[in-house]
Structures are given as C-alpha cells and as structure tokens.
XYZ file of C-alpha atoms in Angstrom:
747
model
C 57.115 32.013 371.387
C 55.574 30.988 368.035
C 52.306 32.781 368.896
C 54.259 35.917 369.828
C 56.117 35.918 366.469
C 52.878 35.433 364.490
C 51.230 38.238 366.431
C 54.145 40.585 365.745
C 54.066 39.754 362.018
C 50.335 40.495 361.919
C 50.894 43.866 363.560
C 53.564 44.704 361.031
C 51.185 43.926 358.194
C 48.268 45.942 359.590
C 50.136 48.854 361.174
C 49.851 52.208 359.356
C 53.448 53.457 359.550
C 53.003 56.617 357.504
C 53.831 59.693 359.529
C 53.923 60.017 363.288
C 51.417 62.898 363.177
C 48.735 60.869 361.404
C 46.120 58.697 363.015
C 47.473 55.150 363.052
C 45.446 51.973 363.129
C 45.977 48.343 364.162
C 43.250 45.809 363.409
C 42.633 43.312 366.214
C 39.945 41.569 364.154
C 39.739 41.089 360.421
C 38.239 43.720 358.152
C 35.070 41.871 357.098
C 33.482 38.573 356.129
C 36.289 37.871 353.656
C 39.061 38.585 356.183
C 38.719 37.434 359.796
C 40.957 36.739 362.808
C 40.309 33.922 365.277
C 39.652 34.882 368.897
C 38.963 32.638 371.885
C 35.217 32.247 372.409
C 32.643 30.842 374.826
C 28.856 30.888 374.418
C 26.503 30.378 377.348
C 23.561 28.612 375.648
C 22.538 26.913 372.425
C 24.807 25.297 369.886
C 28.367 24.524 371.068
C 27.603 26.039 374.473
C 29.757 25.652 377.575
C 33.206 25.161 376.017
C 35.993 27.595 375.179
C 36.930 27.359 371.497
C 37.744 29.672 368.570
C 35.548 31.982 366.519
C 36.384 34.243 363.557
C 35.969 37.955 364.216
C 34.066 39.774 362.832
C 31.104 37.393 362.546
C 27.643 36.608 363.814
C 28.091 33.614 366.069
C 25.028 31.730 364.757
C 26.657 31.502 361.326
C 29.692 29.921 363.009
C 27.569 27.226 364.654
C 27.015 28.859 368.074
C 23.926 29.895 370.038
C 20.436 29.972 368.516
C 18.942 31.254 365.276
C 16.050 33.684 365.686
C 13.852 35.643 363.331
C 12.638 38.916 364.809
C 8.996 37.838 364.866
C 9.759 35.013 367.307
C 8.070 35.316 370.682
C 10.246 36.794 373.387
C 9.867 33.636 375.450
C 11.542 31.476 372.785
C 14.178 33.892 371.543
C 17.808 33.033 372.175
C 19.284 35.147 374.953
C 22.726 33.641 375.045
C 25.869 35.586 375.930
C 29.236 35.317 374.257
C 32.639 35.855 375.850
C 35.673 36.729 373.748
C 39.381 36.838 374.577
C 42.245 38.028 372.420
C 45.915 38.728 373.216
C 47.800 41.385 371.308
C 51.111 43.208 371.525
C 51.308 46.975 371.744
C 54.094 48.891 369.985
C 56.326 50.800 372.371
C 56.143 53.793 370.029
C 52.480 54.340 370.920
C 53.268 55.182 374.538
C 52.378 58.776 375.300
C 49.688 58.922 372.623
C 45.919 58.752 372.881
C 44.869 55.182 372.091
C 41.245 54.192 371.471
C 39.747 50.782 370.935
C 37.038 51.007 368.274
C 34.114 48.649 367.681
C 32.238 49.253 364.424
C 29.313 47.039 365.474
C 28.461 44.501 368.175
C 25.154 42.741 368.937
C 24.111 43.875 371.407
C 25.187 44.885 374.958
C 28.987 44.975 374.910
C 31.335 45.072 377.914
C 35.032 45.630 377.196
C 37.994 44.963 379.477
C 41.674 45.610 378.878
C 44.049 43.657 381.110
C 41.182 42.904 383.478
C 39.944 46.497 383.798
C 36.748 47.966 382.354
C 37.324 50.222 379.369
C 34.099 52.124 380.054
C 30.359 51.775 380.386
C 28.600 48.871 378.669
C 27.578 49.892 375.155
C 23.973 49.210 374.147
C 22.920 49.330 370.495
C 24.172 47.046 367.737
C 24.677 49.114 364.596
C 26.816 52.004 365.787
C 30.538 52.713 365.963
C 31.711 53.197 369.540
C 35.141 53.665 371.108
C 36.915 53.777 374.461
C 40.101 55.639 375.399
C 42.280 52.829 376.774
C 45.588 54.715 376.836
C 46.057 54.196 380.589
C 45.049 50.521 380.549
C 47.662 49.286 378.059
C 51.093 47.739 378.523
C 53.335 49.233 375.851
C 55.935 47.028 374.231
C 54.264 44.020 375.873
C 51.361 41.591 375.559
C 47.855 42.774 376.448
C 44.589 40.932 377.032
C 41.296 42.041 375.518
C 38.137 40.530 377.029
C 34.685 41.252 375.594
C 31.309 40.075 376.871
C 28.399 40.394 374.442
C 24.750 39.867 375.425
C 22.574 39.096 372.405
C 19.436 40.261 374.244
C 19.853 43.776 375.637
C 19.243 44.649 379.274
C 17.622 47.809 377.883
C 14.177 46.782 376.645
C 13.938 49.817 374.349
C 16.983 48.513 372.449
C 15.250 45.169 371.962
C 12.080 46.935 370.815
C 13.993 49.084 368.324
C 16.453 46.543 366.954
C 15.311 42.996 367.670
C 11.503 42.894 367.598
C 11.543 43.183 363.849
C 10.835 41.635 360.472
C 14.384 40.363 359.888
C 16.902 37.873 361.233
C 18.375 38.852 364.610
C 21.866 37.697 365.474
C 24.542 38.014 368.139
C 28.245 38.774 368.212
C 30.975 41.202 367.216
C 29.892 41.469 363.596
C 31.946 44.434 362.390
C 35.696 45.156 362.707
C 37.574 45.972 365.918
C 40.780 48.005 365.890
C 43.064 50.278 367.849
C 43.676 53.850 366.775
C 46.351 56.180 368.096
C 46.622 59.946 367.867
C 49.020 62.512 369.303
C 47.958 64.342 372.452
C 47.011 67.351 370.308
C 44.593 66.064 367.702
C 41.343 66.540 365.846
C 38.130 65.288 367.378
C 34.847 65.295 365.499
C 34.991 66.710 361.976
C 31.792 68.163 360.471
C 31.887 69.310 356.849
C 29.516 71.040 354.441
C 30.831 71.410 350.853
C 28.074 73.100 348.830
C 27.206 73.163 345.147
C 28.071 76.869 344.880
C 31.680 76.087 345.875
C 31.369 77.237 349.485
C 33.169 74.808 351.791
C 32.343 75.127 355.493
C 33.529 73.042 358.389
C 33.560 72.686 362.149
C 36.356 70.685 363.793
C 36.660 69.696 367.441
C 40.142 70.151 368.936
C 41.919 68.300 371.730
C 45.190 69.625 373.175
C 47.290 72.611 372.141
C 47.590 73.895 368.572
C 47.797 77.324 367.014
C 46.875 76.861 363.358
C 44.568 74.866 361.062
C 45.450 74.310 357.404
C 42.999 72.784 354.903
C 44.063 71.695 351.407
C 41.884 70.021 348.768
C 43.163 67.506 346.205
C 41.418 66.160 343.117
C 41.122 62.488 342.184
C 44.601 62.560 340.635
C 46.194 63.905 343.814
C 46.704 67.405 342.453
C 46.119 70.360 344.759
C 42.807 72.058 344.053
C 42.285 75.708 344.952
C 44.141 77.720 347.543
C 44.764 76.208 350.920
C 42.827 77.516 353.879
C 44.781 78.781 356.871
C 42.966 79.598 360.104
C 44.632 80.705 363.360
C 43.520 78.930 366.540
C 43.030 80.856 369.757
C 44.697 79.405 372.816
C 42.403 77.082 374.729
C 39.957 76.600 371.848
C 38.086 73.288 371.788
C 36.748 73.764 368.271
C 37.356 75.811 365.159
C 35.197 76.822 362.194
C 36.337 77.611 358.681
C 34.713 78.774 355.461
C 36.252 79.009 351.994
C 34.848 79.720 348.543
C 36.140 77.472 345.745
C 35.631 78.345 342.099
C 33.644 75.955 339.893
C 34.261 72.641 341.654
C 33.128 69.456 339.946
C 29.876 68.636 341.706
C 28.889 65.352 343.295
C 25.712 63.550 342.208
C 24.625 59.972 341.634
C 25.252 60.519 337.906
C 28.676 62.134 338.320
C 30.068 61.246 341.767
C 33.006 63.659 341.744
C 35.029 63.471 344.948
C 37.850 65.532 346.408
C 40.174 64.689 349.279
C 40.332 67.298 352.038
C 43.516 67.157 354.128
C 43.356 68.827 357.536
C 46.633 69.708 359.268
C 46.954 70.867 362.857
C 50.044 72.984 363.613
C 51.819 74.022 366.790
C 54.813 76.398 366.553
C 55.190 75.736 362.825
C 55.177 71.928 363.095
C 52.416 69.536 362.081
C 51.085 67.763 365.174
C 48.178 65.894 363.570
C 46.843 65.245 360.058
C 43.676 63.590 358.810
C 42.007 63.277 355.388
C 38.331 63.079 354.419
C 36.626 62.384 351.092
C 34.146 65.151 350.244
C 31.696 65.945 347.485
C 30.409 69.406 346.637
C 26.614 69.170 346.501
C 23.553 70.860 347.990
C 20.347 69.170 349.124
C 17.154 71.230 349.336
C 13.636 70.219 350.315
C 11.119 72.713 348.968
C 7.735 72.671 350.645
C 4.858 71.516 348.397
C 7.382 70.915 345.637
C 10.109 68.293 345.993
C 13.684 67.310 346.795
C 16.455 69.063 344.885
C 20.086 68.046 344.442
C 22.334 70.772 343.038
C 19.241 72.597 341.787
C 17.749 69.600 339.947
C 14.454 68.115 341.066
C 14.826 64.461 342.052
C 12.840 61.332 341.343
C 14.390 58.736 343.624
C 14.496 55.333 341.935
C 15.231 53.633 345.214
C 15.356 50.301 346.997
C 15.551 49.161 350.613
C 18.677 47.218 351.550
C 19.666 45.134 354.555
C 23.323 44.668 355.480
C 23.157 40.933 354.913
C 24.700 37.884 353.268
C 23.417 34.296 353.518
C 26.731 32.824 354.658
C 27.763 35.584 357.069
C 24.582 37.287 358.293
C 25.107 40.984 359.116
C 28.873 40.653 358.630
C 29.706 41.862 355.140
C 32.703 43.207 353.231
C 33.614 46.007 350.875
C 33.500 43.465 348.046
C 29.850 42.740 348.894
C 29.088 46.472 349.111
C 30.563 47.073 345.659
C 28.636 44.148 344.177
C 25.366 45.386 345.723
C 25.730 48.945 344.449
C 26.737 47.753 340.976
C 23.604 45.579 340.836
C 21.469 48.531 341.910
C 23.001 50.778 339.275
C 22.569 48.020 336.691
C 18.821 48.298 337.408
C 19.136 52.072 336.805
C 18.472 52.835 340.453
C 19.859 56.022 341.928
C 18.886 55.719 345.612
C 18.976 53.275 348.516
C 17.389 53.322 351.958
C 19.330 51.825 354.881
C 16.652 49.560 356.310
C 16.449 49.534 359.229
C 19.733 50.697 360.772
C 22.990 52.401 359.760
C 25.116 50.297 357.360
C 28.803 49.391 357.312
C 31.042 52.365 356.630
C 32.387 50.769 353.471
C 28.881 50.640 351.971
C 28.613 54.422 352.303
C 32.136 54.771 350.876
C 30.999 52.821 347.820
C 27.841 54.927 347.468
C 30.063 58.021 347.569
C 32.433 56.740 344.894
C 29.994 54.981 342.532
C 27.108 57.405 343.011
C 23.954 56.545 345.000
C 21.664 58.781 347.031
C 21.286 57.366 350.547
C 18.578 57.596 353.191
C 20.387 56.695 356.424
C 18.221 55.430 359.253
C 18.337 55.367 363.029
C 17.142 51.904 364.092
C 13.565 51.537 365.284
C 11.576 48.881 363.441
C 8.217 49.401 365.156
C 9.458 50.297 368.625
C 11.971 53.035 369.398
C 14.905 53.718 371.709
C 14.314 55.564 374.950
C 15.475 59.158 374.695
C 18.815 58.898 376.570
C 19.841 55.806 374.597
C 18.515 57.150 371.302
C 20.308 60.461 371.781
C 23.624 58.690 372.317
C 23.183 56.353 369.347
C 21.986 59.128 367.044
C 25.135 61.075 367.817
C 27.283 58.009 367.166
C 25.554 57.579 363.805
C 26.147 61.225 362.951
C 29.820 61.225 363.941
C 30.494 58.184 361.800
C 28.351 58.999 358.743
C 27.645 62.727 358.527
C 30.340 63.657 355.977
C 29.307 61.159 353.297
C 28.024 63.151 350.281
C 25.786 60.204 349.373
C 23.584 60.757 352.451
C 20.813 63.144 351.445
C 18.037 62.343 353.972
C 17.859 60.942 357.522
C 15.121 58.624 358.774
C 14.135 58.639 362.435
C 13.188 54.973 362.803
C 10.854 52.876 360.690
C 7.111 52.271 360.790
C 6.116 53.731 364.139
C 9.638 53.398 365.552
C 9.998 57.163 365.790
C 11.092 58.758 369.041
C 9.794 62.257 368.393
C 11.953 63.695 371.145
C 14.959 62.934 368.909
C 13.735 64.952 365.899
C 15.311 68.260 367.030
C 18.594 66.459 367.691
C 19.046 65.650 363.990
C 19.136 69.345 363.113
C 21.295 70.171 366.130
C 23.883 67.526 365.220
C 23.892 67.876 361.417
C 25.920 70.783 360.058
C 24.288 70.240 356.639
C 20.737 70.359 358.077
C 19.466 67.495 355.944
C 15.765 66.631 356.027
C 14.379 64.022 358.432
C 11.514 61.679 357.565
C 9.328 59.288 359.551
C 8.783 56.303 357.228
C 5.065 55.496 356.870
C 4.028 58.878 358.246
C 3.234 62.368 357.119
C 6.099 64.333 358.635
C 8.415 67.161 357.665
C 6.527 67.912 354.469
C 6.776 64.298 353.243
C 4.043 61.697 352.762
C 5.860 58.356 353.005
C 2.999 55.880 353.533
C 3.876 52.250 352.742
C 2.072 49.757 350.495
C -0.942 51.709 349.425
C -3.222 49.685 347.156
C -2.703 50.905 343.604
C -6.094 52.516 342.994
C -6.184 54.138 346.440
C -2.529 55.111 346.329
C -2.715 56.647 342.890
C -5.884 58.448 343.951
C -3.868 59.979 346.771
C -1.465 61.346 344.152
C -4.227 63.704 343.073
C -4.863 65.098 346.554
C -2.866 66.728 349.325
C 0.132 69.017 349.227
C 2.997 66.996 350.731
C 5.945 65.604 348.832
C 5.001 62.024 347.926
C 7.840 59.588 348.611
C 6.838 56.094 349.814
C 9.833 54.760 351.700
C 8.506 51.270 350.934
C 6.300 50.295 347.990
C 5.688 47.164 345.922
C 6.526 44.417 348.422
C 8.452 41.720 346.564
C 6.494 38.887 348.208
C 2.996 40.143 348.934
C 2.522 42.369 345.873
C 3.294 39.581 343.413
C 6.783 40.677 342.493
C 8.187 44.129 341.795
C 7.957 43.834 338.031
C 4.213 43.143 338.148
C 3.233 46.722 339.005
C 6.216 49.030 338.764
C 5.371 50.450 335.345
C 1.935 51.599 336.488
C 3.286 53.094 339.702
C 6.184 54.800 337.933
C 3.954 56.398 335.309
C 1.974 57.983 338.133
C 5.096 59.009 340.048
C 6.856 60.438 337.009
C 3.925 62.560 335.916
C 3.093 63.988 339.353
C 5.056 67.150 340.242
C 4.793 66.379 343.970
C 6.313 62.916 343.603
C 9.937 62.417 344.658
C 9.910 58.745 343.599
C 10.133 55.981 346.166
C 11.899 52.912 347.523
C 11.009 49.328 346.577
C 10.879 46.592 349.220
C 13.464 45.113 349.010
C 16.818 44.429 347.388
C 17.609 40.774 348.204
C 15.913 37.731 349.714
C 16.789 37.340 353.390
C 17.798 33.692 353.273
C 20.367 32.618 355.862
C 22.540 29.496 355.847
C 21.486 27.320 358.774
C 24.559 25.709 360.292
C 22.156 23.618 362.407
C 20.276 22.304 359.343
C 23.056 21.032 357.055
C 23.479 24.371 355.302
C 19.830 24.823 354.350
C 18.963 28.371 353.273
C 16.164 29.513 355.580
C 13.881 32.468 354.755
C 11.612 31.876 357.780
C 8.758 30.855 355.546
C 7.391 33.753 353.502
C 8.894 36.462 355.704
C 12.326 36.670 354.128
C 12.009 35.960 350.371
C 10.882 39.434 349.319
C 13.863 40.599 347.289
C 14.351 41.644 343.689
C 17.360 39.325 343.610
C 17.869 36.000 345.368
C 19.793 35.325 348.605
C 23.090 35.133 346.718
C 21.894 38.006 344.524
C 20.732 35.857 341.639
C 18.914 37.971 339.053
C 15.200 37.262 338.726
C 12.555 38.444 336.279
C 11.730 41.713 338.032
C 15.384 42.752 337.779
C 15.025 43.330 334.043
C 11.582 44.948 334.279
C 12.905 47.496 336.777
C 15.920 48.108 334.549
C 13.642 48.994 331.633
C 11.088 51.064 333.561
C 13.772 53.033 335.393
C 16.003 53.622 332.389
C 16.965 57.320 332.256
C 16.393 57.155 328.494
C 12.727 56.568 327.674
C 11.620 55.364 324.225
C 8.063 55.942 323.090
C 6.399 52.908 321.531
C 6.862 52.744 317.755
C 5.506 50.216 315.281
C 7.875 49.076 312.532
C 5.484 49.572 309.627
C 6.478 50.103 306.010
C 6.240 53.845 306.622
C 8.775 53.728 309.484
C 11.492 56.343 308.851
C 13.981 55.270 311.540
C 13.021 58.081 313.962
C 12.132 57.396 317.604
C 10.679 59.893 320.074
C 12.674 59.791 323.308
C 12.721 61.497 326.695
C 15.766 62.326 328.818
C 15.027 61.311 332.409
C 18.505 62.069 333.680
C 18.994 64.962 336.106
C 22.463 66.141 334.994
C 23.290 64.271 331.770
C 22.664 65.432 328.198
C 21.838 62.495 325.944
C 24.648 63.565 323.599
C 26.944 62.091 326.268
C 25.366 58.647 325.790
C 25.949 56.042 323.079
C 23.116 54.739 320.882
C 23.903 51.417 319.195
C 21.517 49.480 316.951
C 21.374 46.045 315.400
C 19.079 44.368 312.874
C 18.662 40.639 313.543
C 16.944 37.616 312.072
C 15.472 34.907 314.257
C 17.640 32.436 312.395
C 20.838 32.932 314.415
C 22.930 31.664 311.523
C 22.009 34.692 309.450
C 24.185 37.786 309.560
C 23.039 40.854 311.435
C 23.677 44.487 310.600
C 25.008 46.860 313.268
C 25.395 50.599 313.508
C 25.715 53.601 315.823
C 23.273 56.501 315.751
C 24.216 60.101 316.313
C 23.527 60.799 320.001
C 20.886 63.553 320.113
C 21.281 66.842 321.974
C 18.551 66.398 324.582
C 18.933 68.153 327.925
C 17.759 66.658 331.236
C 13.957 66.242 331.443
C 13.523 67.344 327.799
C 12.168 65.355 324.864
C 13.818 64.780 321.528
C 14.368 62.335 318.692
C 16.989 59.804 317.708
C 17.351 58.481 314.180
C 18.466 55.020 313.144
C 19.920 55.045 309.622
C 18.415 51.792 308.413
C 19.543 50.045 305.222
C 17.073 49.701 302.364
C 16.527 45.996 303.073
C 15.667 46.474 306.751
C 12.247 44.830 306.390
C 13.898 41.506 305.525
C 15.001 41.287 309.173
C 12.889 40.147 312.106
C 13.754 42.749 314.725
C 15.553 46.004 315.494
C 17.489 46.209 318.763
C 18.657 49.513 320.254
C 21.166 49.587 323.116
C 21.849 52.820 324.988
C 24.965 53.210 327.121
C 25.592 55.819 329.807
C 28.527 58.260 329.690
C 30.360 55.732 331.899
C 29.764 52.868 329.460
C 27.019 51.109 331.445
C 24.216 49.496 329.423
C 21.024 51.305 330.365
C 18.807 48.902 328.451
C 18.371 47.131 325.124
C 14.984 47.746 323.509
C 13.616 45.370 320.877
C 11.194 46.432 318.142
C 9.637 43.591 316.126
C 9.631 43.927 312.367
C 8.117 40.499 311.783
C 5.252 39.903 314.205
C 4.856 36.633 316.117
C 1.654 35.820 314.220
C 3.540 36.135 310.939
C 6.159 33.683 312.164
C 3.455 31.335 313.419
C 1.894 31.244 309.972
C 5.245 30.219 308.506
C 5.476 27.390 311.021
C 2.034 25.972 310.221
C 2.138 22.830 308.094
C -1.071 22.276 306.189
C -0.021 18.884 304.855
C 1.899 16.076 306.544
C 2.946 12.492 306.020
C 0.752 11.517 308.955
C -2.733 13.028 309.252
C -4.104 14.554 312.428
C -5.678 11.803 314.545
C -8.532 12.204 316.999
C -9.817 9.723 319.567
C -12.476 9.772 322.226
C -12.165 8.373 325.742
C -14.722 8.287 328.528
C -13.558 11.635 329.894
C -11.762 13.427 327.074
C -11.218 14.157 323.384
C -7.588 13.496 322.394
C -5.975 14.860 319.240
C -2.496 13.844 318.023
C -0.387 15.584 315.382
C 3.342 15.359 314.644
C 4.145 13.821 318.028
C 2.038 16.314 320.016
C -1.047 15.097 321.915
C -3.652 17.458 323.363
C -6.534 16.386 325.584
C -9.821 18.261 326.170
C -11.974 17.512 329.219
C -15.530 16.559 328.305
C -16.955 17.936 331.561
C -15.357 21.396 331.521
C -14.398 22.081 327.912
C -10.915 23.009 329.061
C -7.536 22.055 327.611
C -6.634 19.321 330.086
C -3.199 18.091 329.059
C -0.431 18.651 326.479
C 2.438 16.269 325.853
C 5.081 15.691 323.207
C 7.667 13.011 322.544
C 9.731 14.205 325.515
C 6.917 14.126 328.037
C 4.120 16.201 329.495
C 4.189 19.986 329.115
C 2.907 21.882 332.213
C 0.287 23.804 330.248
C -3.134 22.625 331.333
C -6.594 23.278 332.787
C -7.205 26.431 330.835
C -7.989 28.951 329.729
C -9.130 30.610 332.961
C -12.268 32.540 332.117
C -11.946 36.187 333.123
C -15.697 36.596 333.476
C -16.039 33.909 336.102
C -18.130 30.716 336.106
C -17.415 28.068 333.496
C -20.924 27.220 332.155
C -19.783 24.574 329.652
C -22.476 23.143 327.375
C -20.976 20.852 324.731
C -18.188 19.942 322.295
C -18.253 19.744 318.540
C -15.400 18.004 316.696
C -14.947 18.522 312.966
C -12.321 18.482 310.203
C -11.304 21.497 308.158
C -9.014 20.277 305.406
C -5.976 18.682 307.098
C -6.799 20.282 310.474
C -9.004 19.097 313.294
C -11.277 21.696 314.894
C -12.801 21.376 318.365
C -15.419 23.922 319.385
C -16.359 24.299 323.080
C -19.707 26.002 323.597
C -20.556 27.903 326.823
C -23.781 29.274 328.208
C -22.765 32.926 328.325
C -24.910 35.785 327.118
C -22.655 38.707 328.074
C -19.900 38.151 325.499
C -18.380 35.146 323.745
C -19.966 31.709 323.996
C -17.483 29.557 322.097
C -13.820 28.586 322.209
C -12.458 27.129 318.995
C -9.280 25.049 318.954
C -7.494 24.217 315.684
C -4.845 21.489 315.666
C -2.565 21.613 312.616
C -0.560 18.714 311.139
C 2.610 20.442 312.413
C 1.460 19.976 316.023
C 0.686 23.674 316.413
C -2.464 24.392 318.447
C -4.375 27.617 317.862
C -7.139 28.932 320.152
C-alpha cells in the first residue's frame, strides 16, 4: 500500500496536467544524473552479478558498481559483454485511456528489449545514442499497476553497431543512461515536425498528421510571450497525412552564436473549430550556406569556427549527464571565446542542444561511427531517429556522417532527403562535400596545405591535447594561418575535457586508461588548466596589436573586430593602471567603445593620466555586449629587467661565499645556494632556506652536444662570477653566471 501511495505521489509531481489537447508526459526514470529513480536490476556478469537489487535510472551500470569497465581499445575477447535486466512498476492514469501512449527511451546501451505487462513493445532497438519509442497503448492497464521489463545487452548482436559505437577511443558503458518516460497524445495529433525558419524571415514547415483534422494554425511568440507576426492558418484536406506551410515574417531577430534570439512556435490542430492537439517548438531564424571554394556562411556572414570536440561525459556518471552539466560545459566553452562544438562521436543529450540554442553555439551533430560504420539498414534507421530528435535545433549547422573512416557512404543521400534545411554533410578526416577536414596535420605540412587546393579548410580535429603538447602550445600559430586564409572555416580542437572515469572497483580512483583519456583542455571535473587561458586570448573576438609602452605612447591601440555580427561599440573597454606593490592604489577608467564593424580594423584610446609612467602595468579588459569578459590584456610599463635591477643588492652584511667540492662549485648568498657541476658546466642544484628548488641541470643547449671545457671563478666587486667555457665554434662558447649578495642569479 505504501509503495502504491509513493508511486501515485510521484506521478502527480511529474504529470503535465496542462490541457487535454497537449502532449502529456510522465517520467518513469529520473531526468538525468542529478535526478534518478531506483528500478529493480540484475546483471549477468562482472561486479555484483547474479542478484536482483536496485539501480538508479538513468545511469551507466559500471558507475553504480555493476558489470565490467571497458575502454574502447580493449580487445574484443576481454570486453565485458554482460546483460542487464530492469523491472519497474508504475500506475497509469485512467484519463489516458483512449489516447495514443508511447514509451520513450532517450538512450540505452546497447541492444534494448522492452516488455509491458509481459508483452513485447516492439522490435529490439540497436544503437545507443538515439531516441526511440514504442506505441504501447494496447498493452497498458489504465487506472491500475503496470510492469515494465527491459533487457539491455551491452555488446550488440549487430556487429556493425559494435564497430560504429564500441570499438573506439573512449570509455564504453552499458545501461539505460538517458531518461525514460511515457507520452500521451490524442488520436488526432502531430507526428514529425520539420521546420526551416530562414534569415530573410521566410518560415517553412512540414508536419506529419495522424488522425482527422481540418485546420492547422501556427502562431509565433517572442521571448516575453508576446505574439509575433500574424498567425498562419492552413486548411487540411481530408485524409492528409502531412501538411506544408510557408509564411513571410518581417524583420525577425536572427539567431546566431553571438545573438541567440529564439521564438516559440505554437502549432494547433483543429477539427470542427476545436483544438484537438497542440505542441510548441523553439525556433531561430537563421540561414546556413556553404559556398564552394569559399566558406561557410551564417546569415550572410563568413564563419571562422572556433570549435572544440565534446563527449557527453562526467567522471562520476559516465555518459549520463544533466542539463546543469550541459549549461556548465557551454559556459566554459564561451568563456574561452569558442563559438562552435562538434558532437564527438555520437548525438548528444537533447538538453545539450537546448543549451546551445539558448546560449549560442554552432553545432556539428554526428552520426556515430568511430572508425567502423553501421550497416545500411541500421544506419538508415538511426540517422532518421537522430534527425527526428535534433533537426529543428537552430544551433545545428552541419552534419557529420561518422568519424575517421566510419562513413557509410550509402547514407550520404539520406541526410539531404531527411533534412528540410539541407544542411551540409562532412566526413571528418576526409575531403568530401567541398570540405577538407584532415586531422592532426603536422604544422609545417598542414600550413603548407593552406596554400594549395580549393576546398574549404576545416579540420574537425586539430591540436590533440595529449600528443601535441597541449592546446596552448601551438594554437596561436595555427590560428594566424587559419584567420588569414580565405578558404579556412576554422576548426575543432581535440578535446574539451579529460576522459577520466571514477572506478567503483578501485576505491574511487579516476582512471584515464593511461594516456588515452587525458587529452582535454580542462580536467575530468572541468578544472581550468593553462591552455584554457591561452585559447581565451587567441580566440578573443577583439584583437589587440602589440604595443610597447614607451615614453612616446599616446594611449592609442590598433584593434581588429573578429566578431561576425557585433560592432565593437556594443562592447565595454575598461582599463586599469597598477603597481606591482599591491598596497599602492591603482587608477581605473573606461574608454569610449570604438565604432568598428565586424571584420574591420580600428583604434581605441585610453585616456591616461599624466603620471602613468609611475605605474608598472596597464591592464585592459573588454566585455561582450552580454557582459562576458572576453580577455584582460596586460601591457608592461616597467620591464622585468628594470624590476630585477631594483632587486639586486650590491652590498650585504654577509659576503657571497664560494666553496669547491670534488664534483661541484657551490656559491651561497643571502640564504640561497647554487651548485655547478664540474663535469658538465651546468647549473646542478638550487636551494634556499625552505629547501631545494626544482630548477636544475640546465640550461639545455639548443645547438646540441655539451662540449664543456672548463670553469673560471672570479670576484667582481661584491659578486661572484662563474664562467663556463665550451668548445663551440658556431656561436657562443661561454656561459657567465653572476651571483649577487641578494641571492639573485643572473645568466
């Protein structure tokens, strides 16, 4: 009885009692990693196998202590191939009787069999990352308790699914990892909805119809809920299974990553003057064009994608995420001044695309296929499921048919056939469709390629975070080449976050599978690392030319507007003069934002006070029209060498001491001891009163072999000078070290 009451209360909380003609929804699972519901669970092999217990849904079962952890590079013979069985009892409202009721799975890994009250809901679904549904209207007991049983096989019976999704460079999991819910609709209702709102204000659509209706009405609303434009009324011929509409709207606010303006489109289906079904969709007016031998255009502006690859992933929950995680991810990307994200290597959660729509990110959505691809019947079905679920998101500007070699070419025509907007399709790491997307070209070779060929250059992966020494190490060089080349459409860094997973079988250790997973810009829990700030500077849409703060400096900086739709007079330019002594007062001000149109150059002036040269540095912070800090640039007034001179002490209470051991010269000054190796001439060790400083065995000679000859130790006033002589004819042959009484060491 208690279980029945709790179940009823849960239904009351999750039931959408709005209007009878709207689609209603009841969650059987939770909504994400931060909201789950316990189901009965049994796993066949691995951890906790052989016993019925509870598991939170949605989740990957490995993260809950079941089955076996596997990275995609594991040999097939050692991969976990366990199966999970789920059971869940739920009560159906009596009011849903007579309606069409679907059970919807947003994602399940991998082969999924569904039964309602002991009867199959439909064919086993194969493919992990796609929303699928079954009409279970005739299998339910209304006003009574029902039993849901789900069997999930981690390893697919379809080998092409394993090749596309599980033989891959990422963690592979099992389980119902995205939400499960029931949806009900009246017998006459909308089916698939395909929309195409264009930058010129033309709004086209194609809606599938089920049942009898005689009229379609479409009404747009702005973000404040106010009606926008005239409503569209279209009569429906008897027996029609679909209806098209087209309406011109005057001067809509356009959608872009810089200004993600959204409208709500409400679609109403009428029969004999009464509404029989209503649905709403978020839309954005925008047009995507790919111009051969030119580039990618959004709303008429040529794009440079400042992109990154992203997995749907969190260390503590695997592929199960939440809207909160999606928001945090997109905000971090935008904080780095990114404007694009590639869905590697499968379609993401719906809420991630919702966030990209609302916060503004260009998206490349991808049909799974890491290096292998789906067979054509399976791929066709999954591609259509991806389209039905994702096609109306304004953030999606390009489709990807698989990853590196995971392209089923027989599916290419299906993208155009299924997509009302006819967005471009790419094959990552291939020349296809007018794009050259090759991954990880060596810099010299890759940049050389930027001077040849006629395809749009858009590497869908470049600068690997692990194997290329960190993203910040090379991004400025790459971006200079990309920005200056008219055929470049930018590119996508690999990748956003380290793929470190919490091992429930190893006391919570975060496992990156050696060097395969730690290739992110940010850490597993999205900790900011050094490259984060380098990317933020290089990809700032406001570019400052280098300027030295000499006595002749007049406060004027040359700048470039690298926005696509924003005039720099919409930004805020703040400045501050600082001294290194934090106790000293600073001086702050705001410069007049210059009138510089997108892709133009201009100037900004800082009105400096007359005593500006008494400060150590000038800092300029630029904020976007939305108040986001694009970057803070620092311009030194006092140079480091000038400060170093101030710090040098030429006299001291204790003189500089030097001693000789069997293997080294040691010099001590003001509590600092430096040791020089007699055999190599190198600085061997540095220590102070607190301990040893990890600064040793250098410098590394750029020209190769260390041909050390001898030392010479001498005194120069209060300082001790050590000269290391080398047998080198090409350039220098001596390193001179000066140790000052202050403990400062100069090379």
